[in-house]
mmCIF file of C-alpha atoms and ligand atoms in Angstrom:
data_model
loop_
_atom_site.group_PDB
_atom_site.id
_atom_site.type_symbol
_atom_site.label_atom_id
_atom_site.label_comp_id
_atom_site.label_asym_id
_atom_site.label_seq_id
_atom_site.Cartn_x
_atom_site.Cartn_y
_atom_site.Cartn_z
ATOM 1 C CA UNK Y 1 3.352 -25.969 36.080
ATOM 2 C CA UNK Y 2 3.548 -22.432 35.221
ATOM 3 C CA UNK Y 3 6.177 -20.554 37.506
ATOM 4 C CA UNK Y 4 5.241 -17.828 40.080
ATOM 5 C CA UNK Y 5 7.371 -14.849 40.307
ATOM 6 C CA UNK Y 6 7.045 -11.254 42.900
ATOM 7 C CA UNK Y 7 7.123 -8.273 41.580
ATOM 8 C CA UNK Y 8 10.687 -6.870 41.447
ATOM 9 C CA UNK Y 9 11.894 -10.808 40.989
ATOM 10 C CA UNK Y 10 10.668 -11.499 37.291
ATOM 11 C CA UNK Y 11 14.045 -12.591 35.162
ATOM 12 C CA UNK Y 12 15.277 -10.834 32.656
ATOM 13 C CA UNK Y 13 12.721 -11.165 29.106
ATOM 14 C CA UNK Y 14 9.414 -12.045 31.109
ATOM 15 C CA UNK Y 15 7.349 -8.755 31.079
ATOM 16 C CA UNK Y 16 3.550 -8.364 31.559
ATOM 17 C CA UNK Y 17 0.915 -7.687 29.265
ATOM 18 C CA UNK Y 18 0.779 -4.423 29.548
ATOM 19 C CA UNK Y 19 4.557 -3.679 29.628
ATOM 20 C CA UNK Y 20 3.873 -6.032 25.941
ATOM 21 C CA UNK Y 21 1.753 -3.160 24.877
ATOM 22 C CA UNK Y 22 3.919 -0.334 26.159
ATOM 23 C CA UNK Y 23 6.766 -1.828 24.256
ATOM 24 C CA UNK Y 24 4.299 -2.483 20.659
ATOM 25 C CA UNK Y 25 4.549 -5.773 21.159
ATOM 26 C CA UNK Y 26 2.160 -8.319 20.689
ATOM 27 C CA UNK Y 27 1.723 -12.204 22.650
ATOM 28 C CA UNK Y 28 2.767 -13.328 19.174
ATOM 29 C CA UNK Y 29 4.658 -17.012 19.606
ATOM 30 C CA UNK Y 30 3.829 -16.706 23.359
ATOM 31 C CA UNK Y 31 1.362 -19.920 23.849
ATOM 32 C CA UNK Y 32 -0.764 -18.128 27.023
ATOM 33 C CA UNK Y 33 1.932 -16.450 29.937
ATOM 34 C CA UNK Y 34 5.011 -18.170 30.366
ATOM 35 C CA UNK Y 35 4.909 -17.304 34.091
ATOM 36 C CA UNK Y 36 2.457 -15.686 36.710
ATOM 37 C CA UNK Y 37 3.272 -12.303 37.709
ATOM 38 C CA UNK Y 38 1.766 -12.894 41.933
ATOM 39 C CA UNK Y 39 0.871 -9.757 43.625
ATOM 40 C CA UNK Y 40 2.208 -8.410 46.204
ATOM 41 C CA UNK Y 41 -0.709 -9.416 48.681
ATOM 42 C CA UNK Y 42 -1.218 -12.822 47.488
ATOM 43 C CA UNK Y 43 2.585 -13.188 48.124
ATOM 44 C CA UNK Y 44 2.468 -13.299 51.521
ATOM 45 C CA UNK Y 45 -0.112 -15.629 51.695
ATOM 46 C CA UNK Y 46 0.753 -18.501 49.058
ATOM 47 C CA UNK Y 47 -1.793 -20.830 50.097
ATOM 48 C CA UNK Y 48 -4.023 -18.274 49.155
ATOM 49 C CA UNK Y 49 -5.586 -18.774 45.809
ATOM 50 C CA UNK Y 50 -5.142 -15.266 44.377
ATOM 51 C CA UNK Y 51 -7.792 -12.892 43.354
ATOM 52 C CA UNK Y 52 -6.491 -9.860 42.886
ATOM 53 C CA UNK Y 53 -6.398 -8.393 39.246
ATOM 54 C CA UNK Y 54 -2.151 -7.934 39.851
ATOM 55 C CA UNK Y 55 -1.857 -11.253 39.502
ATOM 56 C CA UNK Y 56 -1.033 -11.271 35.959
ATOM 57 C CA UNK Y 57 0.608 -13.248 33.327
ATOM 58 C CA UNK Y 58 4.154 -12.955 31.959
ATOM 59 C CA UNK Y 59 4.771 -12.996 28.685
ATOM 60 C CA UNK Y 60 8.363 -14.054 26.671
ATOM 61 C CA UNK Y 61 9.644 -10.832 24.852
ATOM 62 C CA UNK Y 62 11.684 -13.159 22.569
ATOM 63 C CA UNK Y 63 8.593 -14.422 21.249
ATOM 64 C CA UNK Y 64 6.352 -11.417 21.068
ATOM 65 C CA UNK Y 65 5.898 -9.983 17.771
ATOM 66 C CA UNK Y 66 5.739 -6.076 16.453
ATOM 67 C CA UNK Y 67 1.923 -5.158 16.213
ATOM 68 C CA UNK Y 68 1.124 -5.311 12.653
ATOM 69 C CA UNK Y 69 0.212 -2.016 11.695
ATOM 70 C CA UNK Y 70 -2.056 -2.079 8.677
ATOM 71 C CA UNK Y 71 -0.608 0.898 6.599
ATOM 72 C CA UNK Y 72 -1.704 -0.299 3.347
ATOM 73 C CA UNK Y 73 -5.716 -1.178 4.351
ATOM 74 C CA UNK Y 74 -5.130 2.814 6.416
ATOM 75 C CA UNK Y 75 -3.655 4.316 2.830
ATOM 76 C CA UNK Y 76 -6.658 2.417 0.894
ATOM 77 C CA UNK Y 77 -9.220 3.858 3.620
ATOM 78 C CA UNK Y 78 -7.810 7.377 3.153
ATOM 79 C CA UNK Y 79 -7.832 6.837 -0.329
ATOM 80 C CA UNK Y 80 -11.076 5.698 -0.500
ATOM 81 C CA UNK Y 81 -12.222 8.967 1.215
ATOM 82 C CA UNK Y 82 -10.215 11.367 -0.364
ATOM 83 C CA UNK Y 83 -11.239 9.944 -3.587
ATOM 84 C CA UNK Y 84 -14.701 10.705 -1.824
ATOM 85 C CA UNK Y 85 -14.232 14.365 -1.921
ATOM 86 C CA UNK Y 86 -11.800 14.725 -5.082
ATOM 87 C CA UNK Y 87 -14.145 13.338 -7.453
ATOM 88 C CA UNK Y 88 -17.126 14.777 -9.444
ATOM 89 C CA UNK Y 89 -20.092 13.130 -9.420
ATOM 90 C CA UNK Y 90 -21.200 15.695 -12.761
ATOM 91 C CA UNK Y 91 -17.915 14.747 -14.773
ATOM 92 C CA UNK Y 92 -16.519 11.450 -12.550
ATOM 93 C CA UNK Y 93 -13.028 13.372 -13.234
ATOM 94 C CA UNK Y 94 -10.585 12.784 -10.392
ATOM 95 C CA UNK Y 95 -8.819 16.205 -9.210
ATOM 96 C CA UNK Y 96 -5.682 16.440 -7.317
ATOM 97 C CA UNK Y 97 -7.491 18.857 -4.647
ATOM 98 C CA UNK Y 98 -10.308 18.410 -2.204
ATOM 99 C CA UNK Y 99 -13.690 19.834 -4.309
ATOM 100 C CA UNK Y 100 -16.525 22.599 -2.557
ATOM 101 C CA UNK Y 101 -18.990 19.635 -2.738
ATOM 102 C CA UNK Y 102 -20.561 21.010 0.104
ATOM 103 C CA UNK Y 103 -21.095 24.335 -1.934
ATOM 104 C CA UNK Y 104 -20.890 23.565 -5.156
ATOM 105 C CA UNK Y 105 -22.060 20.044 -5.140
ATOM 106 C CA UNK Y 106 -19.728 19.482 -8.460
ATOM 107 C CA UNK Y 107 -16.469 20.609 -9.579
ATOM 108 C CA UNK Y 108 -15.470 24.311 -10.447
ATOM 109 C CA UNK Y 109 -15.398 23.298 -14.499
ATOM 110 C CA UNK Y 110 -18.797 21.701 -14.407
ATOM 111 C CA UNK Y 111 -19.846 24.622 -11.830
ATOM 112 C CA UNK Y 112 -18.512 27.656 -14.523
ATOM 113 C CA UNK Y 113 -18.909 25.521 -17.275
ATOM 114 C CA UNK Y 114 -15.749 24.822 -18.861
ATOM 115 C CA UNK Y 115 -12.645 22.045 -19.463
ATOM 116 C CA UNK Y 116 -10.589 21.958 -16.530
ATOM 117 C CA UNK Y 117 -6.350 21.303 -17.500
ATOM 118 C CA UNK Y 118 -5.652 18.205 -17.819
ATOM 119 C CA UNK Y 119 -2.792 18.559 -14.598
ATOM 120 C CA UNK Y 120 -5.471 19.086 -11.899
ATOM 121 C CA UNK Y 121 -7.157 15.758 -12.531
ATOM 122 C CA UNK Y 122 -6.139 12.024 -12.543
ATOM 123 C CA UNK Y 123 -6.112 10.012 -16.116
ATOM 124 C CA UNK Y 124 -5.591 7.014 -14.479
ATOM 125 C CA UNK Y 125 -8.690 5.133 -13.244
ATOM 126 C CA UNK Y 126 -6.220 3.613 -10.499
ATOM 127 C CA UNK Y 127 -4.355 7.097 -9.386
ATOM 128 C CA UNK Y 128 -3.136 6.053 -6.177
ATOM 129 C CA UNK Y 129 -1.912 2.511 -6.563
ATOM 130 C CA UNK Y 130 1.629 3.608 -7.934
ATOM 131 C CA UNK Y 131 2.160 6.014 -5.241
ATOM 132 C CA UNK Y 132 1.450 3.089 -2.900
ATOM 133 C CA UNK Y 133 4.261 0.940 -4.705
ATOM 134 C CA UNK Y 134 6.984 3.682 -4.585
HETATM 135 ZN ZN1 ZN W 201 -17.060 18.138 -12.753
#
């Protein structure tokens, strides 16, 4: 039997779903709500079986859990399109800067013809995944 609380009447660490979200939270350990949130109409009529969208379940903060927040598959995505626009598809070299592949459609080196310095490209066919580490 799941218990009923009013609004204003909820103990202390039930909150509802959408104080969960406003908080970051996640259900997390919470098995379903640990208690009914009733509405304020249904509460004056108990025998009522409730059908207003108020009624809503309350969740245990103790066992919600942070939302996971999936920096490292974000930092990959960004990579991914960075690498997008920072690459060559003339020389495959890797620059450190965003190239005019709207304009150009290549880098400036392969555009002008010549060798670009070696510090405005990546040697590393990996560039990123040590800046991830750090
Ligand atoms: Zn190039």
């Amino acid at each position: 039997m799941v218990s009923e609380y009013e609004r204003g009447a909820v103990p202390e660490g039930l909150v509802t779903r959408r104080q969960l979200r406003d908080l970051n939270l996640s259900p997390g350990g919470n098995r379903g709500p640990a208690a009914i949130l009733r509405c304020k109409w249904c509460s004056y009529r108990p025998q009522w079986s409730c059908i207003h969208p108020q009624r809503g379940g309350l969740f245990r903060v103790d066992l919600a859990k942070p939302k996971r927040i999936p920096t490292l598959a974000q930092e990959r995505a960004l990579d991914r399109a960075m690498a997008a626009r920072q690459t060559c598809p003339k020389c495959k070299r890797r620059y450190y800067v965003c190239l005019p592949l709207r304009s150009l459609g290549c880098c400036d080196p392969c555009d002008k013809g010549f060798e670009p310095s070696p510090d405005t490209y990546m040697t590393s066919p990996a560039p990123t995944t040590h800046r991830l580490a750090a």
